[in-house]
Amino acid sequence: MIYCVEDERNIRELLVYTLGTTGFEAKGLSDGKELKKALKEELPELILLDIMLPGEDGYSLLEELKKEPCTSEIPVIMVTAKEAEYDKVRGLEGGADDYITKPFGMMEFLARVKAVLRRSKKHASKKEYCFKGLTVNVERHQVFDRDRAVELTLKEFDLLRYLMENKGIVLSRDEILEKIWGYECAGETRTVDVHIRTLRQKLGDSGFLIETVRGVGYRIGDS
Ligand code: CA
């Protein structure tokens, strides 16, 4: 998913359309407010960020994105109008990955997008997973249901992490057993059900994010 934050409708639609024809899923957002709303639903692989926006401008949004652990790793390409010269230093110091000046050719635009995505995929070992109100920090072994810290046992944490790593994919009980408990528990799929139940309880408001797919297994997030 690529978010295109741009208040000029024609440009926004053109960006989304061009990305779409190249096989990228893209969503157009007209200002910072819409961006923030969208980020709560789904974190994109890339954000195209116009600088001159109504309300909060692109520089300020960039700063916020880089401050927040959930969004700080998302690459950002700044989009600037030719007449309002881009402040390269400000953008780069703010953590932007690249910038592009309007009007731009679509071939150049796509080349930039692909280059930034390639670079970001190289060091993409994820340290934190966020989905809706649920945050799993792998490095610090912390889980949050919105602002509330959730205490989990080691197995519960591993189970949740496994589900988050495979967001949108249904994992069978056997797969989960083998991955989290190893072979010694082969066949005892009830172990998985019991842990899923306590995990849901402990996650509170975020518990519903773990879906039961009847006859198959469990999943976080839709496919
Ligand atoms: Ca603008």
PDB file of C-alpha atoms and ligand atoms in Angstrom:
ATOM      1  CA  MET A   1       0.000   0.000   0.000  1.00  0.00           C
ATOM      2  CA  ILE A   2       1.217   3.476  -0.898  1.00  0.00           C
ATOM      3  CA  TYR A   3      -0.379   6.612   0.537  1.00  0.00           C
ATOM      4  CA  CYS A   4      -0.439   9.711  -1.669  1.00  0.00           C
ATOM      5  CA  VAL A   5      -1.014  12.803   0.450  1.00  0.00           C
ATOM      6  CA  GLU A   6      -1.824  15.612  -1.948  1.00  0.00           C
ATOM      7  CA  ASP A   7      -4.517  18.289  -1.748  1.00  0.00           C
ATOM      8  CA  GLU A   8      -4.733  18.935  -5.494  1.00  0.00           C
ATOM      9  CA  ARG A   9      -7.292  16.457  -6.665  1.00  0.00           C
ATOM     10  CA  ASN A  10      -6.028  16.080 -10.243  1.00  0.00           C
ATOM     11  CA  ILE A  11      -2.502  15.269  -9.141  1.00  0.00           C
ATOM     12  CA  ARG A  12      -3.697  12.970  -6.371  1.00  0.00           C
ATOM     13  CA  GLU A  13      -5.870  10.972  -8.746  1.00  0.00           C
ATOM     14  CA  LEU A  14      -3.133  10.807 -11.330  1.00  0.00           C
ATOM     15  CA  LEU A  15      -0.659   9.455  -8.766  1.00  0.00           C
ATOM     16  CA  VAL A  16      -3.056   6.802  -7.512  1.00  0.00           C
ATOM     17  CA  TYR A  17      -3.985   5.851 -11.068  1.00  0.00           C
ATOM     18  CA  THR A  18      -0.380   5.624 -12.265  1.00  0.00           C
ATOM     19  CA  LEU A  19       0.651   3.501  -9.290  1.00  0.00           C
ATOM     20  CA  GLY A  20      -2.402   1.319  -9.836  1.00  0.00           C
ATOM     21  CA  THR A  21      -1.566   0.596 -13.470  1.00  0.00           C
ATOM     22  CA  THR A  22       1.898  -0.485 -12.384  1.00  0.00           C
ATOM     23  CA  GLY A  23       0.495  -2.965  -9.906  1.00  0.00           C
ATOM     24  CA  PHE A  24       0.860  -0.913  -6.718  1.00  0.00           C
ATOM     25  CA  GLU A  25      -2.047  -0.528  -4.384  1.00  0.00           C
ATOM     26  CA  ALA A  26      -2.375   3.174  -3.626  1.00  0.00           C
ATOM     27  CA  LYS A  27      -4.736   5.431  -1.722  1.00  0.00           C
ATOM     28  CA  GLY A  28      -5.163   9.166  -2.144  1.00  0.00           C
ATOM     29  CA  LEU A  29      -5.462  11.337   0.953  1.00  0.00           C
ATOM     30  CA  SER A  30      -6.088  15.073   0.803  1.00  0.00           C
ATOM     31  CA  ASP A  31      -4.436  16.285   4.006  1.00  0.00           C
ATOM     32  CA  GLY A  32      -2.672  15.398   7.246  1.00  0.00           C
ATOM     33  CA  LYS A  33      -5.893  14.611   9.030  1.00  0.00           C
ATOM     34  CA  GLU A  34      -6.824  11.976   6.487  1.00  0.00           C
ATOM     35  CA  LEU A  35      -3.302  10.590   6.613  1.00  0.00           C
ATOM     36  CA  LYS A  36      -3.444  10.146  10.373  1.00  0.00           C
ATOM     37  CA  LYS A  37      -6.799   8.447  10.145  1.00  0.00           C
ATOM     38  CA  ALA A  38      -5.538   6.076   7.458  1.00  0.00           C
ATOM     39  CA  LEU A  39      -2.389   5.239   9.456  1.00  0.00           C
ATOM     40  CA  LYS A  40      -4.542   3.963  12.277  1.00  0.00           C
ATOM     41  CA  GLU A  41      -6.121   1.478   9.888  1.00  0.00           C
ATOM     42  CA  GLU A  42      -3.110   0.363   7.920  1.00  0.00           C
ATOM     43  CA  LEU A  43       0.579   1.191   7.722  1.00  0.00           C
ATOM     44  CA  PRO A  44       1.730   1.661   4.112  1.00  0.00           C
ATOM     45  CA  GLU A  45       5.040   0.650   2.497  1.00  0.00           C
ATOM     46  CA  LEU A  46       5.602   4.211   1.333  1.00  0.00           C
ATOM     47  CA  ILE A  47       4.164   7.696   1.777  1.00  0.00           C
ATOM     48  CA  LEU A  48       4.209  10.383  -0.919  1.00  0.00           C
ATOM     49  CA  LEU A  49       3.913  13.613   0.971  1.00  0.00           C
ATOM     50  CA  ASP A  50       3.059  16.958  -0.580  1.00  0.00           C
ATOM     51  CA  ILE A  51       4.616  19.887   1.277  1.00  0.00           C
ATOM     52  CA  MET A  52       2.025  22.613   0.806  1.00  0.00           C
ATOM     53  CA  LEU A  53      -1.085  21.159   2.368  1.00  0.00           C
ATOM     54  CA  PRO A  54      -4.084  22.754   4.034  1.00  0.00           C
ATOM     55  CA  GLY A  55      -3.705  22.535   7.816  1.00  0.00           C
ATOM     56  CA  GLU A  56      -0.484  20.869   8.854  1.00  0.00           C
ATOM     57  CA  ASP A  57       2.210  21.070   6.166  1.00  0.00           C
ATOM     58  CA  GLY A  58       4.368  18.243   4.838  1.00  0.00           C
ATOM     59  CA  TYR A  59       7.464  19.109   6.871  1.00  0.00           C
ATOM     60  CA  SER A  60       5.555  19.010  10.110  1.00  0.00           C
ATOM     61  CA  LEU A  61       3.825  15.749   9.182  1.00  0.00           C
ATOM     62  CA  LEU A  62       7.187  14.246   8.275  1.00  0.00           C
ATOM     63  CA  GLU A  63       8.519  15.182  11.691  1.00  0.00           C
ATOM     64  CA  GLU A  64       5.587  13.487  13.388  1.00  0.00           C
ATOM     65  CA  LEU A  65       5.909  10.357  11.289  1.00  0.00           C
ATOM     66  CA  LYS A  66       9.569  10.003  12.183  1.00  0.00           C
ATOM     67  CA  LYS A  67       8.939  10.557  15.874  1.00  0.00           C
ATOM     68  CA  GLU A  68       6.358   7.793  16.192  1.00  0.00           C
ATOM     69  CA  PRO A  69       7.901   4.289  16.519  1.00  0.00           C
ATOM     70  CA  CYS A  70       5.091   2.708  14.485  1.00  0.00           C
ATOM     71  CA  THR A  71       5.608   4.975  11.483  1.00  0.00           C
ATOM     72  CA  SER A  72       9.260   5.976  11.747  1.00  0.00           C
ATOM     73  CA  GLU A  73      10.420   3.173   9.426  1.00  0.00           C
ATOM     74  CA  ILE A  74       7.994   4.021   6.613  1.00  0.00           C
ATOM     75  CA  PRO A  75       9.906   5.640   3.740  1.00  0.00           C
ATOM     76  CA  VAL A  76       8.687   9.077   2.658  1.00  0.00           C
ATOM     77  CA  ILE A  77       9.068  10.864  -0.672  1.00  0.00           C
ATOM     78  CA  MET A  78       8.385  14.579  -0.425  1.00  0.00           C
ATOM     79  CA  VAL A  79       6.462  16.168  -3.279  1.00  0.00           C
ATOM     80  CA  THR A  80       7.060  19.824  -3.957  1.00  0.00           C
ATOM     81  CA  ALA A  81       5.825  22.464  -6.378  1.00  0.00           C
ATOM     82  CA  LYS A  82       8.542  23.998  -8.541  1.00  0.00           C
ATOM     83  CA  GLU A  83       7.811  27.578  -7.524  1.00  0.00           C
ATOM     84  CA  ALA A  84       7.934  26.756  -3.793  1.00  0.00           C
ATOM     85  CA  GLU A  85      11.496  25.562  -3.791  1.00  0.00           C
ATOM     86  CA  TYR A  86      12.060  22.426  -1.761  1.00  0.00           C
ATOM     87  CA  ASP A  87      14.160  22.871   1.309  1.00  0.00           C
ATOM     88  CA  LYS A  88      16.388  19.874   0.748  1.00  0.00           C
ATOM     89  CA  VAL A  89      18.243  20.179   4.022  1.00  0.00           C
ATOM     90  CA  ARG A  90      15.055  20.412   5.998  1.00  0.00           C
ATOM     91  CA  GLY A  91      13.595  17.398   4.228  1.00  0.00           C
ATOM     92  CA  LEU A  92      16.678  15.245   4.543  1.00  0.00           C
ATOM     93  CA  GLU A  93      17.281  16.146   8.145  1.00  0.00           C
ATOM     94  CA  GLY A  94      13.635  15.394   8.777  1.00  0.00           C
ATOM     95  CA  GLY A  95      14.201  11.875   7.471  1.00  0.00           C
ATOM     96  CA  ALA A  96      12.708  12.032   3.956  1.00  0.00           C
ATOM     97  CA  ASP A  97      14.094   9.375   1.604  1.00  0.00           C
ATOM     98  CA  ASP A  98      13.769  11.391  -1.588  1.00  0.00           C
ATOM     99  CA  TYR A  99      11.885  14.287  -3.113  1.00  0.00           C
ATOM    100  CA  ILE A 100      10.299  15.003  -6.420  1.00  0.00           C
ATOM    101  CA  THR A 101       9.374  18.324  -8.026  1.00  0.00           C
ATOM    102  CA  LYS A 102       6.018  18.979  -9.663  1.00  0.00           C
ATOM    103  CA  PRO A 103       5.323  18.759 -12.529  1.00  0.00           C
ATOM    104  CA  PHE A 104       7.083  15.443 -13.039  1.00  0.00           C
ATOM    105  CA  GLY A 105       7.009  12.761 -15.677  1.00  0.00           C
ATOM    106  CA  MET A 106       5.341   9.514 -14.695  1.00  0.00           C
ATOM    107  CA  MET A 107       8.327   7.383 -15.698  1.00  0.00           C
ATOM    108  CA  GLU A 108      10.613   9.377 -13.438  1.00  0.00           C
ATOM    109  CA  PHE A 109       8.065   9.247 -10.656  1.00  0.00           C
ATOM    110  CA  LEU A 110       7.745   5.452 -10.854  1.00  0.00           C
ATOM    111  CA  ALA A 111      11.512   5.030 -10.983  1.00  0.00           C
ATOM    112  CA  ARG A 112      11.865   7.041  -7.756  1.00  0.00           C
ATOM    113  CA  VAL A 113       9.124   5.067  -6.043  1.00  0.00           C
ATOM    114  CA  LYS A 114      10.680   1.751  -7.001  1.00  0.00           C
ATOM    115  CA  ALA A 115      14.150   2.851  -5.930  1.00  0.00           C
ATOM    116  CA  VAL A 116      12.953   3.927  -2.482  1.00  0.00           C
ATOM    117  CA  LEU A 117      10.966   0.711  -2.016  1.00  0.00           C
ATOM    118  CA  ARG A 118      13.969  -1.397  -3.006  1.00  0.00           C
ATOM    119  CA  ARG A 119      16.210   0.413  -0.538  1.00  0.00           C
ATOM    120  CA  SER A 120      13.738   0.088   2.316  1.00  0.00           C
ATOM    121  CA  LYS A 121      13.147  -3.632   1.725  1.00  0.00           C
ATOM    122  CA  LYS A 122      16.866  -4.280   2.216  1.00  0.00           C
ATOM    123  CA  HIS A 123      16.858  -3.398   5.885  1.00  0.00           C
ATOM    124  CA  ALA A 124      13.326  -4.432   6.672  1.00  0.00           C
ATOM    125  CA  SER A 125      13.811  -6.730   9.633  1.00  0.00           C
ATOM    126  CA  LYS A 126      10.849  -5.549  11.591  1.00  0.00           C
ATOM    127  CA  LYS A 127      11.204  -4.577  15.204  1.00  0.00           C
ATOM    128  CA  GLU A 128       7.676  -3.492  15.784  1.00  0.00           C
ATOM    129  CA  TYR A 129       4.301  -4.588  14.458  1.00  0.00           C
ATOM    130  CA  CYS A 130       1.273  -2.337  14.677  1.00  0.00           C
ATOM    131  CA  PHE A 131      -2.252  -3.184  13.671  1.00  0.00           C
ATOM    132  CA  LYS A 132      -5.239  -1.071  14.602  1.00  0.00           C
ATOM    133  CA  GLY A 133      -4.770  -0.485  18.352  1.00  0.00           C
ATOM    134  CA  LEU A 134      -2.381  -3.375  18.886  1.00  0.00           C
ATOM    135  CA  THR A 135       1.397  -2.901  19.064  1.00  0.00           C
ATOM    136  CA  VAL A 136       3.968  -5.676  19.420  1.00  0.00           C
ATOM    137  CA  ASN A 137       7.526  -4.553  20.013  1.00  0.00           C
ATOM    138  CA  VAL A 138       9.794  -7.522  19.340  1.00  0.00           C
ATOM    139  CA  GLU A 139      13.012  -5.989  20.606  1.00  0.00           C
ATOM    140  CA  ARG A 140      11.635  -4.849  23.924  1.00  0.00           C
ATOM    141  CA  HIS A 141       9.216  -7.734  24.251  1.00  0.00           C
ATOM    142  CA  GLN A 142       6.331  -5.365  24.882  1.00  0.00           C
ATOM    143  CA  VAL A 143       2.706  -5.492  23.861  1.00  0.00           C
ATOM    144  CA  PHE A 144       0.233  -2.645  23.990  1.00  0.00           C
ATOM    145  CA  ASP A 145      -3.515  -2.599  23.631  1.00  0.00           C
ATOM    146  CA  ARG A 146      -3.705   1.087  22.686  1.00  0.00           C
ATOM    147  CA  ASP A 147      -1.895   2.742  25.627  1.00  0.00           C
ATOM    148  CA  ARG A 148      -2.255  -0.147  28.029  1.00  0.00           C
ATOM    149  CA  ALA A 149       0.741  -2.442  28.501  1.00  0.00           C
ATOM    150  CA  VAL A 150      -0.210  -6.124  28.303  1.00  0.00           C
ATOM    151  CA  GLU A 151       1.681  -8.740  30.301  1.00  0.00           C
ATOM    152  CA  LEU A 152       2.147 -11.967  28.387  1.00  0.00           C
ATOM    153  CA  THR A 153       3.939 -15.223  29.045  1.00  0.00           C
ATOM    154  CA  LEU A 154       6.743 -16.159  26.691  1.00  0.00           C
ATOM    155  CA  LYS A 155       4.571 -18.571  24.709  1.00  0.00           C
ATOM    156  CA  GLU A 156       1.731 -16.097  24.441  1.00  0.00           C
ATOM    157  CA  PHE A 157       4.142 -13.463  23.181  1.00  0.00           C
ATOM    158  CA  ASP A 158       5.643 -15.824  20.594  1.00  0.00           C
ATOM    159  CA  LEU A 159       2.183 -16.815  19.458  1.00  0.00           C
ATOM    160  CA  LEU A 160       1.073 -13.205  19.047  1.00  0.00           C
ATOM    161  CA  ARG A 161       4.278 -12.283  17.258  1.00  0.00           C
ATOM    162  CA  TYR A 162       3.834 -15.218  14.860  1.00  0.00           C
ATOM    163  CA  LEU A 163       0.290 -14.072  14.049  1.00  0.00           C
ATOM    164  CA  MET A 164       1.445 -10.471  13.511  1.00  0.00           C
ATOM    165  CA  GLU A 165       4.355 -11.543  11.305  1.00  0.00           C
ATOM    166  CA  ASN A 166       1.847 -13.348   9.122  1.00  0.00           C
ATOM    167  CA  LYS A 167      -0.811 -10.670   9.142  1.00  0.00           C
ATOM    168  CA  GLY A 168      -3.667 -11.516   6.792  1.00  0.00           C
ATOM    169  CA  ILE A 169      -2.666 -15.162   6.530  1.00  0.00           C
ATOM    170  CA  VAL A 170      -4.603 -17.959   8.203  1.00  0.00           C
ATOM    171  CA  LEU A 171      -2.326 -20.147  10.311  1.00  0.00           C
ATOM    172  CA  SER A 172      -3.482 -23.667  11.057  1.00  0.00           C
ATOM    173  CA  ARG A 173      -3.321 -25.076  14.580  1.00  0.00           C
ATOM    174  CA  ASP A 174      -0.687 -27.554  13.427  1.00  0.00           C
ATOM    175  CA  GLU A 175       1.480 -24.835  11.953  1.00  0.00           C
ATOM    176  CA  ILE A 176       1.218 -22.809  15.139  1.00  0.00           C
ATOM    177  CA  LEU A 177       1.991 -25.832  17.324  1.00  0.00           C
ATOM    178  CA  GLU A 178       5.046 -26.732  15.334  1.00  0.00           C
ATOM    179  CA  LYS A 179       6.360 -23.173  15.230  1.00  0.00           C
ATOM    180  CA  ILE A 180       5.750 -22.179  18.847  1.00  0.00           C
ATOM    181  CA  TRP A 181       5.876 -25.469  20.738  1.00  0.00           C
ATOM    182  CA  GLY A 182       7.942 -27.647  18.472  1.00  0.00           C
ATOM    183  CA  TYR A 183       7.398 -31.289  17.671  1.00  0.00           C
ATOM    184  CA  GLU A 184       7.023 -32.552  21.221  1.00  0.00           C
ATOM    185  CA  CYS A 185       3.437 -31.335  21.238  1.00  0.00           C
ATOM    186  CA  ALA A 186       2.437 -32.655  17.822  1.00  0.00           C
ATOM    187  CA  GLY A 187      -1.283 -33.332  17.678  1.00  0.00           C
ATOM    188  CA  GLU A 188      -2.188 -31.451  20.834  1.00  0.00           C
ATOM    189  CA  THR A 189      -3.944 -28.652  19.007  1.00  0.00           C
ATOM    190  CA  ARG A 190      -6.050 -27.860  22.071  1.00  0.00           C
ATOM    191  CA  THR A 191      -2.933 -26.199  23.504  1.00  0.00           C
ATOM    192  CA  VAL A 192      -3.243 -23.612  20.749  1.00  0.00           C
ATOM    193  CA  ASP A 193      -6.938 -22.978  21.425  1.00  0.00           C
ATOM    194  CA  VAL A 194      -6.304 -22.505  25.134  1.00  0.00           C
ATOM    195  CA  HIS A 195      -3.489 -20.026  24.516  1.00  0.00           C
ATOM    196  CA  ILE A 196      -5.520 -18.116  21.936  1.00  0.00           C
ATOM    197  CA  ARG A 197      -8.316 -17.795  24.482  1.00  0.00           C
ATOM    198  CA  THR A 198      -6.098 -16.345  27.222  1.00  0.00           C
ATOM    199  CA  LEU A 199      -4.328 -14.159  24.684  1.00  0.00           C
ATOM    200  CA  ARG A 200      -7.666 -12.664  23.576  1.00  0.00           C
ATOM    201  CA  GLN A 201      -8.642 -12.015  27.194  1.00  0.00           C
ATOM    202  CA  LYS A 202      -5.351 -10.345  28.034  1.00  0.00           C
ATOM    203  CA  LEU A 203      -5.428  -8.189  24.905  1.00  0.00           C
ATOM    204  CA  GLY A 204      -8.754  -6.719  26.016  1.00  0.00           C
ATOM    205  CA  ASP A 205     -10.105  -4.347  23.367  1.00  0.00           C
ATOM    206  CA  SER A 206      -7.600  -5.684  20.842  1.00  0.00           C
ATOM    207  CA  GLY A 207      -8.547  -9.293  21.515  1.00  0.00           C
ATOM    208  CA  PHE A 208     -11.104  -9.354  18.715  1.00  0.00           C
ATOM    209  CA  LEU A 209      -8.297  -8.811  16.190  1.00  0.00           C
ATOM    210  CA  ILE A 210      -7.459 -12.503  16.478  1.00  0.00           C
ATOM    211  CA  GLU A 211     -10.019 -14.168  14.270  1.00  0.00           C
ATOM    212  CA  THR A 212     -11.034 -17.800  14.314  1.00  0.00           C
ATOM    213  CA  VAL A 213     -11.284 -19.147  10.781  1.00  0.00           C
ATOM    214  CA  ARG A 214     -13.561 -22.126  11.179  1.00  0.00           C
ATOM    215  CA  GLY A 215     -12.069 -25.449  10.299  1.00  0.00           C
ATOM    216  CA  VAL A 216      -8.738 -23.835   9.436  1.00  0.00           C
ATOM    217  CA  GLY A 217      -7.101 -21.917  12.248  1.00  0.00           C
ATOM    218  CA  TYR A 218      -6.405 -18.351  13.329  1.00  0.00           C
ATOM    219  CA  ARG A 219      -5.579 -15.076  11.694  1.00  0.00           C
ATOM    220  CA  ILE A 220      -4.908 -11.440  12.505  1.00  0.00           C
ATOM    221  CA  GLY A 221      -6.136  -8.964   9.900  1.00  0.00           C
ATOM    222  CA  ASP A 222      -7.976  -9.687   6.704  1.00  0.00           C
ATOM    223  CA  SER A 223      -6.279 -11.113   3.670  1.00  0.00           C
TER     224      SER A 223
HETATM  225 CA    CA B   1      -0.332  21.136  -2.321  1.00  0.00          CA
END
